[in-house]
PDB file of C-alpha atoms and ligand atoms in Angstrom:
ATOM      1  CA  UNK A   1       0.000   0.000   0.000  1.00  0.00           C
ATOM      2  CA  UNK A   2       1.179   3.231  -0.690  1.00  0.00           C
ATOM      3  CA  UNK A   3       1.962   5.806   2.129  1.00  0.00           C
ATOM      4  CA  UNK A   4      -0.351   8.778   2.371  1.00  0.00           C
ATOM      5  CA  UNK A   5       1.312  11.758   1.671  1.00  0.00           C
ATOM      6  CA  UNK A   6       2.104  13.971   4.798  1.00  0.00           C
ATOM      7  CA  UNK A   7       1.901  17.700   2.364  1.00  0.00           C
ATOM      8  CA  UNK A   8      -0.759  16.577  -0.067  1.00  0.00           C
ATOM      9  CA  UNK A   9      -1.424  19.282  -2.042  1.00  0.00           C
ATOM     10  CA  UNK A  10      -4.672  21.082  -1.292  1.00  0.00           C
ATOM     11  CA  UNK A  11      -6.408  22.797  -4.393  1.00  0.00           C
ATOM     12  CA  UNK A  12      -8.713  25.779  -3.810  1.00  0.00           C
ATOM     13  CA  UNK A  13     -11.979  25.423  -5.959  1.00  0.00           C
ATOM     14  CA  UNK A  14     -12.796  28.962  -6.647  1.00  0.00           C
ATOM     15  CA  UNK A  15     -10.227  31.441  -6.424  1.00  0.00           C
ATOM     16  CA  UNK A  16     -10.457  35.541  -7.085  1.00  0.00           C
ATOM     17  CA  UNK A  17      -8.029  37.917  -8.344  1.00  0.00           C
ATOM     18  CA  UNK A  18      -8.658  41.656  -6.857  1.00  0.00           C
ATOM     19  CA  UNK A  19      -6.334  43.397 -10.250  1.00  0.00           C
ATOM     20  CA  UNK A  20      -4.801  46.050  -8.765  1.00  0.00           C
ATOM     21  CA  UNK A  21      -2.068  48.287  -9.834  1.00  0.00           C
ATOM     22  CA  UNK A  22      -1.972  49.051 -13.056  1.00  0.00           C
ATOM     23  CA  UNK A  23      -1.781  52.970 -12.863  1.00  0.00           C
ATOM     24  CA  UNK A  24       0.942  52.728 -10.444  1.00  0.00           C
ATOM     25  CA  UNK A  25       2.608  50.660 -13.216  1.00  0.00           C
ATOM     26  CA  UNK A  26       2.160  52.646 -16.081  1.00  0.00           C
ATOM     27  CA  UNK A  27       2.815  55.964 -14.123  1.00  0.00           C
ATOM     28  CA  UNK A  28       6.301  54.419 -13.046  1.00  0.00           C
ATOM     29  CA  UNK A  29       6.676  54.105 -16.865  1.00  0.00           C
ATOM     30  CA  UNK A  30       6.030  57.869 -17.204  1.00  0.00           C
ATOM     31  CA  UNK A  31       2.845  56.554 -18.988  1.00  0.00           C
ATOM     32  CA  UNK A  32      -1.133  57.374 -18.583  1.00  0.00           C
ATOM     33  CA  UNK A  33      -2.840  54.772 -16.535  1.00  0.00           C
ATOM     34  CA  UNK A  34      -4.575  53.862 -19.896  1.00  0.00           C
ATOM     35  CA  UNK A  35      -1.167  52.433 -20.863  1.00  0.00           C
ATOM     36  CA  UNK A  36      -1.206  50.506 -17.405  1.00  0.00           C
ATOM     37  CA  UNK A  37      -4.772  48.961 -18.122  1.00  0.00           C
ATOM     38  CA  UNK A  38      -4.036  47.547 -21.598  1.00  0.00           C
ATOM     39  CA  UNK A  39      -0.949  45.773 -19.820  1.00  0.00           C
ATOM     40  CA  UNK A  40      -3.452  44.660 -17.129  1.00  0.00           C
ATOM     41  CA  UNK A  41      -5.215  42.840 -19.437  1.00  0.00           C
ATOM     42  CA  UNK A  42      -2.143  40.810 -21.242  1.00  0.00           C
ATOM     43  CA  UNK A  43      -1.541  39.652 -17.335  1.00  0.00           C
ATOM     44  CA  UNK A  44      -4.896  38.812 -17.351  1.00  0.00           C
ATOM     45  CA  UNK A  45      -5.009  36.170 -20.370  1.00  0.00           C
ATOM     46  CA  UNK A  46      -1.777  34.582 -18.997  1.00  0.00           C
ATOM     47  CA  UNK A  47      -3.063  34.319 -15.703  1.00  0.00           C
ATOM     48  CA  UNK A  48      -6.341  33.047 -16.891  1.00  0.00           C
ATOM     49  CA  UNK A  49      -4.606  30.742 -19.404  1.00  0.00           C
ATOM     50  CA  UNK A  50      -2.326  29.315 -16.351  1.00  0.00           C
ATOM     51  CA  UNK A  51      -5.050  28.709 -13.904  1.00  0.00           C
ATOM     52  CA  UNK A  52      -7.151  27.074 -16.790  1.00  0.00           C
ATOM     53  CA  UNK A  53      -4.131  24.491 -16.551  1.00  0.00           C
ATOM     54  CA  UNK A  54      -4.750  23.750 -12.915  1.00  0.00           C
ATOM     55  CA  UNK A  55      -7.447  21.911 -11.285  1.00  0.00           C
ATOM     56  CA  UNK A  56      -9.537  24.992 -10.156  1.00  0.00           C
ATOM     57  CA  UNK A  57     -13.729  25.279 -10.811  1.00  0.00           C
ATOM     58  CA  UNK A  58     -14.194  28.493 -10.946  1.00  0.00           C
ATOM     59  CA  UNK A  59     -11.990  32.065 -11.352  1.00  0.00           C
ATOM     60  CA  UNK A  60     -13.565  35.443 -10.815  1.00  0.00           C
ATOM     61  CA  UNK A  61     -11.576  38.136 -11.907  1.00  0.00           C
ATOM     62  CA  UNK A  62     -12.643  42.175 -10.493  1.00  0.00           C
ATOM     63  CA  UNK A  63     -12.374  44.163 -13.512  1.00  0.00           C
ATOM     64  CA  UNK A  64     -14.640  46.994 -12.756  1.00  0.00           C
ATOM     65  CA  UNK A  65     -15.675  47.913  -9.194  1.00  0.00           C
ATOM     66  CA  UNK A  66     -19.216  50.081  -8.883  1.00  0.00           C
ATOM     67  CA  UNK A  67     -17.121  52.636  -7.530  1.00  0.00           C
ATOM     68  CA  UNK A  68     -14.906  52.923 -10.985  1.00  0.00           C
ATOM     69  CA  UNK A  69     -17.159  55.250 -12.697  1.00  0.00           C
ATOM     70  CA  UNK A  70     -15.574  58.198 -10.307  1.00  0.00           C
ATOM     71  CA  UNK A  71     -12.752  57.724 -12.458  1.00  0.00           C
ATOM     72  CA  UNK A  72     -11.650  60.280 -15.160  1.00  0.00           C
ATOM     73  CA  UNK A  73     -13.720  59.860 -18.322  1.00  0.00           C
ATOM     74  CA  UNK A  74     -10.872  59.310 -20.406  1.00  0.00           C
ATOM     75  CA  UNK A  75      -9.943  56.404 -18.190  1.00  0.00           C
ATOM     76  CA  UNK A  76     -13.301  54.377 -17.884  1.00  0.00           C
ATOM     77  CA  UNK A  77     -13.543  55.002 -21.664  1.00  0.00           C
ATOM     78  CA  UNK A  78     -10.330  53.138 -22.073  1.00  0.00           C
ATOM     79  CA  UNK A  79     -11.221  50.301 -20.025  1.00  0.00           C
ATOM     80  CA  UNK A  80     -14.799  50.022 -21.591  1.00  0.00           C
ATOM     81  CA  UNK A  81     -12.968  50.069 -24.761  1.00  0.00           C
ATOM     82  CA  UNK A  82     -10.597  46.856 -23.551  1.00  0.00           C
ATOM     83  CA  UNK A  83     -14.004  44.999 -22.681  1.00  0.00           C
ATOM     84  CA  UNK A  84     -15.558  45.372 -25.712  1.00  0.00           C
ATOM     85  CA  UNK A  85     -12.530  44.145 -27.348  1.00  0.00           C
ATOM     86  CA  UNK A  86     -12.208  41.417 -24.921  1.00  0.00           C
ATOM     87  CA  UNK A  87     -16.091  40.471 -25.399  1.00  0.00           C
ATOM     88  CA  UNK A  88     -15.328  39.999 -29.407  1.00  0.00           C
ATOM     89  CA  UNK A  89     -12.298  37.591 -28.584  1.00  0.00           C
ATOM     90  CA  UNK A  90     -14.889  35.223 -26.716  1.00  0.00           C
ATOM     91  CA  UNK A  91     -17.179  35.892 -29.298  1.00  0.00           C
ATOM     92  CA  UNK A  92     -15.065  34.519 -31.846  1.00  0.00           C
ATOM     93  CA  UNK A  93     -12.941  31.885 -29.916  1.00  0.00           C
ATOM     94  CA  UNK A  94     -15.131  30.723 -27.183  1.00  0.00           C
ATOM     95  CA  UNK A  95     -15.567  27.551 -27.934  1.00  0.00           C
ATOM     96  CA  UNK A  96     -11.475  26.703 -27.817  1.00  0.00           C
ATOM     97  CA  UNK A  97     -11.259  28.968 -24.661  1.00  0.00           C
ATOM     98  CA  UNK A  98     -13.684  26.289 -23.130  1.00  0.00           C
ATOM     99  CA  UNK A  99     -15.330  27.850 -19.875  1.00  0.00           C
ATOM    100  CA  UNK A 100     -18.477  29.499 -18.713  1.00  0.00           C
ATOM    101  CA  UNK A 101     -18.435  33.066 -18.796  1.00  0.00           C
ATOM    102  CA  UNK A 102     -20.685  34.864 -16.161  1.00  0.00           C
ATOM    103  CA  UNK A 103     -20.827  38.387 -15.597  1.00  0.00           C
ATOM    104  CA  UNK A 104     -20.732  39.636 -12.179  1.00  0.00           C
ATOM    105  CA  UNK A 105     -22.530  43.134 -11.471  1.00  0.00           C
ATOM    106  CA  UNK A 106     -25.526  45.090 -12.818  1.00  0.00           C
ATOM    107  CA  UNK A 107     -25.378  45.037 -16.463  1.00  0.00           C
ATOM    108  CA  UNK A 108     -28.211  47.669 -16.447  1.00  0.00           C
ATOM    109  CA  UNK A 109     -24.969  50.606 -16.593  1.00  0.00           C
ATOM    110  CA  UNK A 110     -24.127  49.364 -19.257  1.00  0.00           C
ATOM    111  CA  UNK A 111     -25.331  50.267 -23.035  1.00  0.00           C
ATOM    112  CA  UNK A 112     -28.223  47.487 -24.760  1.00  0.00           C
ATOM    113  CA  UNK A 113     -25.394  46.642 -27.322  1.00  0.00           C
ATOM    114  CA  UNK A 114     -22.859  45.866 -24.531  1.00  0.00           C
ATOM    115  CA  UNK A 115     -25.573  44.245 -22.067  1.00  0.00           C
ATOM    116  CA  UNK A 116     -27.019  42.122 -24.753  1.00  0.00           C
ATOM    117  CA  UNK A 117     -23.499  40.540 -25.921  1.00  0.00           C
ATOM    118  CA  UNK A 118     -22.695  40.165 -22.347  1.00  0.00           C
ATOM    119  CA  UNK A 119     -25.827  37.913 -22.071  1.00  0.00           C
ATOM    120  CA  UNK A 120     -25.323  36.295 -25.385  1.00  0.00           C
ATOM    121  CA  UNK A 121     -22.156  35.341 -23.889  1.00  0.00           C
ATOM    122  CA  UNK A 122     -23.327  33.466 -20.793  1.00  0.00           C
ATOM    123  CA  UNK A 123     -25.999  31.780 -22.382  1.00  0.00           C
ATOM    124  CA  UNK A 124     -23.661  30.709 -25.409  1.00  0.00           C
ATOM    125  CA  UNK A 125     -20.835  29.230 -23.212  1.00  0.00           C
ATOM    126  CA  UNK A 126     -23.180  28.239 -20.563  1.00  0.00           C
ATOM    127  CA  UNK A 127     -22.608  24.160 -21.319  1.00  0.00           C
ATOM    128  CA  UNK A 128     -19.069  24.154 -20.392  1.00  0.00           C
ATOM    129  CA  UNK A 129     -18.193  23.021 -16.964  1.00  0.00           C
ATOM    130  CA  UNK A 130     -15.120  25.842 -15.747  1.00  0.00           C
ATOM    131  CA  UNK A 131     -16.356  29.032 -14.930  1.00  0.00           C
ATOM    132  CA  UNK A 132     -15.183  32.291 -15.325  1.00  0.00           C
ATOM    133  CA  UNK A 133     -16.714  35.122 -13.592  1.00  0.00           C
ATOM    134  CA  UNK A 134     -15.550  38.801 -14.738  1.00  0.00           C
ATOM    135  CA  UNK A 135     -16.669  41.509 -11.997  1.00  0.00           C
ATOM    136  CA  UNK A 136     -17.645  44.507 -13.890  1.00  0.00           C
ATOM    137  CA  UNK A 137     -19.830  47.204 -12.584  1.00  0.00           C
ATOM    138  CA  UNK A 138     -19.793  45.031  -9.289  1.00  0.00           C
ATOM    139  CA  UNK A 139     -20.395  45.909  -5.635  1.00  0.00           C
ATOM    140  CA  UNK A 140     -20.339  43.793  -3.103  1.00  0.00           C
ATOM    141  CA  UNK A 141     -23.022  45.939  -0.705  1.00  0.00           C
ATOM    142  CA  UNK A 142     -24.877  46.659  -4.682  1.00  0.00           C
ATOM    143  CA  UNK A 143     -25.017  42.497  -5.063  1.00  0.00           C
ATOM    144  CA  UNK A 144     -26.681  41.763  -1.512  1.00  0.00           C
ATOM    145  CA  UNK A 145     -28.983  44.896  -2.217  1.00  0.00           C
ATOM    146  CA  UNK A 146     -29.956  43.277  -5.718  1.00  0.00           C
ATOM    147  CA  UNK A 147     -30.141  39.775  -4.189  1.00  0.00           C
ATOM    148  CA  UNK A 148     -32.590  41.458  -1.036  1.00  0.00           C
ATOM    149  CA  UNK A 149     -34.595  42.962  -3.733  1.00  0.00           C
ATOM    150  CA  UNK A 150     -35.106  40.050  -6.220  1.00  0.00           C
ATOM    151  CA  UNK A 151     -36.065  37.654  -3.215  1.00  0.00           C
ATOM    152  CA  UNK A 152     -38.732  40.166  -1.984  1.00  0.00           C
ATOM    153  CA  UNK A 153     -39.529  40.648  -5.814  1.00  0.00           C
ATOM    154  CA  UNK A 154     -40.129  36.837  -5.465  1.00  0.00           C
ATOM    155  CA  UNK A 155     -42.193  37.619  -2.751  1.00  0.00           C
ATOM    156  CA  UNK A 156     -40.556  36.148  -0.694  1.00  0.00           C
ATOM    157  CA  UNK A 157     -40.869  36.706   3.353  1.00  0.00           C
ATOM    158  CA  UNK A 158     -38.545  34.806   5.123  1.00  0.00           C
ATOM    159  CA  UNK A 159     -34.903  33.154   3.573  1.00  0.00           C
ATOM    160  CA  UNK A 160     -32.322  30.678   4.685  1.00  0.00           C
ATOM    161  CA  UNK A 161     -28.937  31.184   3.710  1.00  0.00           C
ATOM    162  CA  UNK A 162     -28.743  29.021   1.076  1.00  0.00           C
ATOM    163  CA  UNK A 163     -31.841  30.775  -0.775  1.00  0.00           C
ATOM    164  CA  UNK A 164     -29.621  34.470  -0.252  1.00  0.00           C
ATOM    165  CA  UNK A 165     -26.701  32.689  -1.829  1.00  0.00           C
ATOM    166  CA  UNK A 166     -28.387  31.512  -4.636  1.00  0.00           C
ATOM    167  CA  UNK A 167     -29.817  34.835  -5.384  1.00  0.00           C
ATOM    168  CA  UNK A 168     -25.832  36.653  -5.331  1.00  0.00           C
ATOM    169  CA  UNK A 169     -24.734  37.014  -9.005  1.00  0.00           C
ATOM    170  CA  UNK A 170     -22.138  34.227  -8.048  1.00  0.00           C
ATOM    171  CA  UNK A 171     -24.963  31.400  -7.785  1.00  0.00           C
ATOM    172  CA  UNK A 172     -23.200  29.006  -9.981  1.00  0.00           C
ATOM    173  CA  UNK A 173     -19.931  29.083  -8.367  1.00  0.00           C
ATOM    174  CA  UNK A 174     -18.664  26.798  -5.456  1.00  0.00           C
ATOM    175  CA  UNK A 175     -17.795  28.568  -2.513  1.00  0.00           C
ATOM    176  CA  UNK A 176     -15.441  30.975  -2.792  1.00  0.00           C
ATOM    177  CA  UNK A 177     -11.706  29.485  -1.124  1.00  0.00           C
ATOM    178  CA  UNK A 178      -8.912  32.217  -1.913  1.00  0.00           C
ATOM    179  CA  UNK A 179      -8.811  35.676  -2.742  1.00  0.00           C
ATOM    180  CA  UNK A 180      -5.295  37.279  -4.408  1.00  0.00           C
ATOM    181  CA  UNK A 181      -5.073  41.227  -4.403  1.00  0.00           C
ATOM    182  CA  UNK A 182      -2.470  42.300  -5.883  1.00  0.00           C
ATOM    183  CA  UNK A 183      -0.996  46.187  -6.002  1.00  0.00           C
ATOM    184  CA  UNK A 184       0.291  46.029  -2.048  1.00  0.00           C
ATOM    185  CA  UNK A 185      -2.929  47.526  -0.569  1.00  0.00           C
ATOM    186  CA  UNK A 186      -4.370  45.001   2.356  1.00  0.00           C
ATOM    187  CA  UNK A 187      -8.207  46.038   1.550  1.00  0.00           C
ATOM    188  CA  UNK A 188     -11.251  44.059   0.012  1.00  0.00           C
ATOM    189  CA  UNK A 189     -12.414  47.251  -1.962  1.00  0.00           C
ATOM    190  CA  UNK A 190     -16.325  46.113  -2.278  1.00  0.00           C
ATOM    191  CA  UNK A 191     -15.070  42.814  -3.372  1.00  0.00           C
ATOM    192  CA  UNK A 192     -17.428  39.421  -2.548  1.00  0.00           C
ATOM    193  CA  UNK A 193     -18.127  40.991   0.743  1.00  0.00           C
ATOM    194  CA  UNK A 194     -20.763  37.545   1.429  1.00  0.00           C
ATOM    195  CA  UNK A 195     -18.579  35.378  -0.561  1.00  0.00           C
ATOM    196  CA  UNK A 196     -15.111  36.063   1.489  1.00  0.00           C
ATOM    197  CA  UNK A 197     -16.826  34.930   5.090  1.00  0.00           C
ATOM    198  CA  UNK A 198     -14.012  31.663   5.171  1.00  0.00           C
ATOM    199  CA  UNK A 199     -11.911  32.757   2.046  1.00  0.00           C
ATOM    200  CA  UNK A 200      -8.564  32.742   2.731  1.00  0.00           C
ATOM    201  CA  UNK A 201      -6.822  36.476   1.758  1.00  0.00           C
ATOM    202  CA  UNK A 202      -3.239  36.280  -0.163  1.00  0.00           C
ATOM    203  CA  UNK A 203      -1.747  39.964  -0.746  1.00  0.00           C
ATOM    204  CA  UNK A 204       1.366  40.818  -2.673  1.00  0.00           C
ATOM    205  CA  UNK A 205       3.050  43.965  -3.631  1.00  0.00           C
ATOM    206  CA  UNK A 206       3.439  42.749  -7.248  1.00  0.00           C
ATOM    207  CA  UNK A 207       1.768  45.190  -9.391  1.00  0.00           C
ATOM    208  CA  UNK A 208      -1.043  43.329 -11.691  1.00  0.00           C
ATOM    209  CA  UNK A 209       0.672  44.157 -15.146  1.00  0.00           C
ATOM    210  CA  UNK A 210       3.807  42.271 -13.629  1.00  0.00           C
ATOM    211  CA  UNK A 211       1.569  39.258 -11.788  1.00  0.00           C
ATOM    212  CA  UNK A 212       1.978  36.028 -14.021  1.00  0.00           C
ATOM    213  CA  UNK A 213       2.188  32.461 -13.775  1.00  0.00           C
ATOM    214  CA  UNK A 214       4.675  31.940 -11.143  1.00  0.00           C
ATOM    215  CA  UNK A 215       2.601  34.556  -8.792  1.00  0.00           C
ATOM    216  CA  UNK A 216      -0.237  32.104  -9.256  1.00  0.00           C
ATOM    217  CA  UNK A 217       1.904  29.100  -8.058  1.00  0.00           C
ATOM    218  CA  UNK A 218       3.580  31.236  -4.832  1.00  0.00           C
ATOM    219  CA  UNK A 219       0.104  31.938  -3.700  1.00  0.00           C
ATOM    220  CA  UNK A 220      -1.402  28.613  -4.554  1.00  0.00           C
ATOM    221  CA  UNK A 221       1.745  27.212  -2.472  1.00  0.00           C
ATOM    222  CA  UNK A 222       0.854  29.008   0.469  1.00  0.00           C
ATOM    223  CA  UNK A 223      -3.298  28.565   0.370  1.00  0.00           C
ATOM    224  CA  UNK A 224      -1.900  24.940   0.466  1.00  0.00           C
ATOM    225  CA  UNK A 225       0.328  25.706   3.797  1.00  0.00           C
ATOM    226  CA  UNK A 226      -3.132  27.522   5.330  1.00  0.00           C
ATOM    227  CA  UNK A 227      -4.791  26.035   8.198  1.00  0.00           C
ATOM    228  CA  UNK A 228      -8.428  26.566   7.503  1.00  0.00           C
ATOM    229  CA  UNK A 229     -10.650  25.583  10.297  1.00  0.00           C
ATOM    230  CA  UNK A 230     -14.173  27.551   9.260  1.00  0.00           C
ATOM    231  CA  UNK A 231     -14.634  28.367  13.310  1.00  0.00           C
ATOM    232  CA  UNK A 232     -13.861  24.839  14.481  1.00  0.00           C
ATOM    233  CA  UNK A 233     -10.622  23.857  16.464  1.00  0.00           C
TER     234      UNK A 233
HETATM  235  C1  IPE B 301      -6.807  48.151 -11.156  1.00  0.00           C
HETATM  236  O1  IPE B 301      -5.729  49.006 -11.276  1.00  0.00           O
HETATM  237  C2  IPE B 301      -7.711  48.180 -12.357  1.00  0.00           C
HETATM  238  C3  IPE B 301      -9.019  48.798 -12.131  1.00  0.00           C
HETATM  239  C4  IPE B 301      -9.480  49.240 -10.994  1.00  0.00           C
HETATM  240  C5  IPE B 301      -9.852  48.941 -13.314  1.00  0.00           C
HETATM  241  P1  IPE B 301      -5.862  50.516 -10.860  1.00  0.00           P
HETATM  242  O2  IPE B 301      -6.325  51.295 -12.043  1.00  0.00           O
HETATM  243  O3  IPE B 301      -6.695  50.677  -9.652  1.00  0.00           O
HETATM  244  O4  IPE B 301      -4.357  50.893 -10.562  1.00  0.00           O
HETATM  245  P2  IPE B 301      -3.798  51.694  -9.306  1.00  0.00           P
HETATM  246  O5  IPE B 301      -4.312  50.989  -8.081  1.00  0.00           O
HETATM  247  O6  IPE B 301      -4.310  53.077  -9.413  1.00  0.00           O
HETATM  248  O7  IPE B 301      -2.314  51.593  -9.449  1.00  0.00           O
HETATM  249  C1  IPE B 302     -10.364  47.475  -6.814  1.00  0.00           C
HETATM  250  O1  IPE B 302      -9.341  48.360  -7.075  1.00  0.00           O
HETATM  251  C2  IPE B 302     -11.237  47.334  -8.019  1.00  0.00           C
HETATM  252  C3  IPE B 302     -10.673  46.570  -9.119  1.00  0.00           C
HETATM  253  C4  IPE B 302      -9.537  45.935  -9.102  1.00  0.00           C
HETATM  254  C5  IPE B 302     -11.496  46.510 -10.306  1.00  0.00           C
HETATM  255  P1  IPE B 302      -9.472  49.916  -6.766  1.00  0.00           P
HETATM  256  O2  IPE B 302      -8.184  50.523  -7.217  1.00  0.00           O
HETATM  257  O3  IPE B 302     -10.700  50.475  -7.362  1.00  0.00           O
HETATM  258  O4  IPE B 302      -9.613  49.933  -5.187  1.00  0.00           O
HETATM  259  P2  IPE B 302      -9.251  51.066  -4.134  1.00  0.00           P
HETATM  260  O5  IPE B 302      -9.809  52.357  -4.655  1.00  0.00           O
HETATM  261  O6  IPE B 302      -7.756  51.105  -4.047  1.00  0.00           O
HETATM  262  O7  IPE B 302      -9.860  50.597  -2.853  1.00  0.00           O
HETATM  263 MG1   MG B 303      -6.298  50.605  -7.663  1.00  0.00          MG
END
């Protein structure tokens, strides 16, 4: 019989990627944060491409924070402009890329042209098993608001936990096991405020344009090192 392994490797099954610091990259470039955000996004296929090597359900990436729009114009135009771009790429390759996509947030900000490909997009890719949720125009306090009100829209009076989570944008996802933030600041910024309750939190000064592969394997290392014990002893 073989002997059990003392380190096994433990796996989260959802993990979340808070993207931060890519203006504070592009401005230590000498370069707009626009610049910064286009970078963001090349760190954001490899990452994605590199996690959809590993045994992981579910990835949420926070893209676009409810709180965002405060930004110059010039800026959210930019980054609206990368999403559009990004949301013809799945259009056209979707069915190599292989995973659900699921769009976290309240599409209603967003134009019909935009909201309707975003829901095209879900329902098209909707039969593959490895999700991938992209936060944009999400809230954490704006997705239990929108889960309170479509639960009393269902008229309904009293709910159990289960029934609340089922009614967060993140329904479809297991339960949330490891959030990364990267950019150096030790904050949750609106970010899956119900979801996080036994998450464990990984921070790292690495600035998201420079966060790759081997990021992903330090912090899955150490979520494997983490003694999780969900209020027990
Ligand atoms: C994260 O990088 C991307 C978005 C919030 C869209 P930032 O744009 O917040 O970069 P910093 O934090 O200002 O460096
Ligand atoms: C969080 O970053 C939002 C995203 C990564 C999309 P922010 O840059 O908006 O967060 P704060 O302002 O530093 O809290
Ligand atoms: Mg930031």
């Amino acid at each position: 019989m073989q002997k059990a392994d003392k380190n096994p490797i433990v796996m989260p099954r959802h993990v979340a990627f808070i993207m931060d610091g890519n203006g504070r990259w592009a401005n230590k470039r000498g370069m707009p944060r626009e610049y910064g955000h286009r970078f963001g996004v090349k760190a954001f296929r490899a990452v994605l491409e590199h996690c959809s090597t590993l045994d992981i359900e579910a990835v949420t990436f926070y893209a676009f924070s409810t709180e965002n729009w405060k930004r110059p114009q010039r800026e959210v135009n930019a980054i609206l402009d990368l999403m559009d771009h990004y949301l013809t790429e799945c259009e056209k390759k979707h069915e190599e890329y292989r995973f659900r996509l699921i769009f976290l947030g309240d599409k209603s900000a967003f134009d019909d042209k935009r909201r309707t490909r975003m829901e095209a997009l879900e329902r098209d890719t909707a039969h593959h098993q490895r999700i991938l949720n992209i936060a944009l125009n999400y809230g954490g306090r704006d997705e239990i608001v929108n889960a309170c009100n479509r639960l009393l829209a269902n008229g309904r009076a009293h709910v159990t936990a289960e029934d609340f989570a089922a009614a967060l944008y993140t329904a479809s996802s297991p339960e949330l096991d490891l959030i990364i933030r990267t950019g150096g600041d030790l904050r949750i910024s609106n970010f899956l405020l119900w979801q996080a309750a036994y998450a464990e939190l990984y921070f790292t000064d690495v600035l998201w344009p420079d966060f790759g592969p081997a990021e992903v394997d330090a912090a899955l290392a150490e979520f494997s090192t983490r003694k999780r014990r969900f209020g027990g002893v």
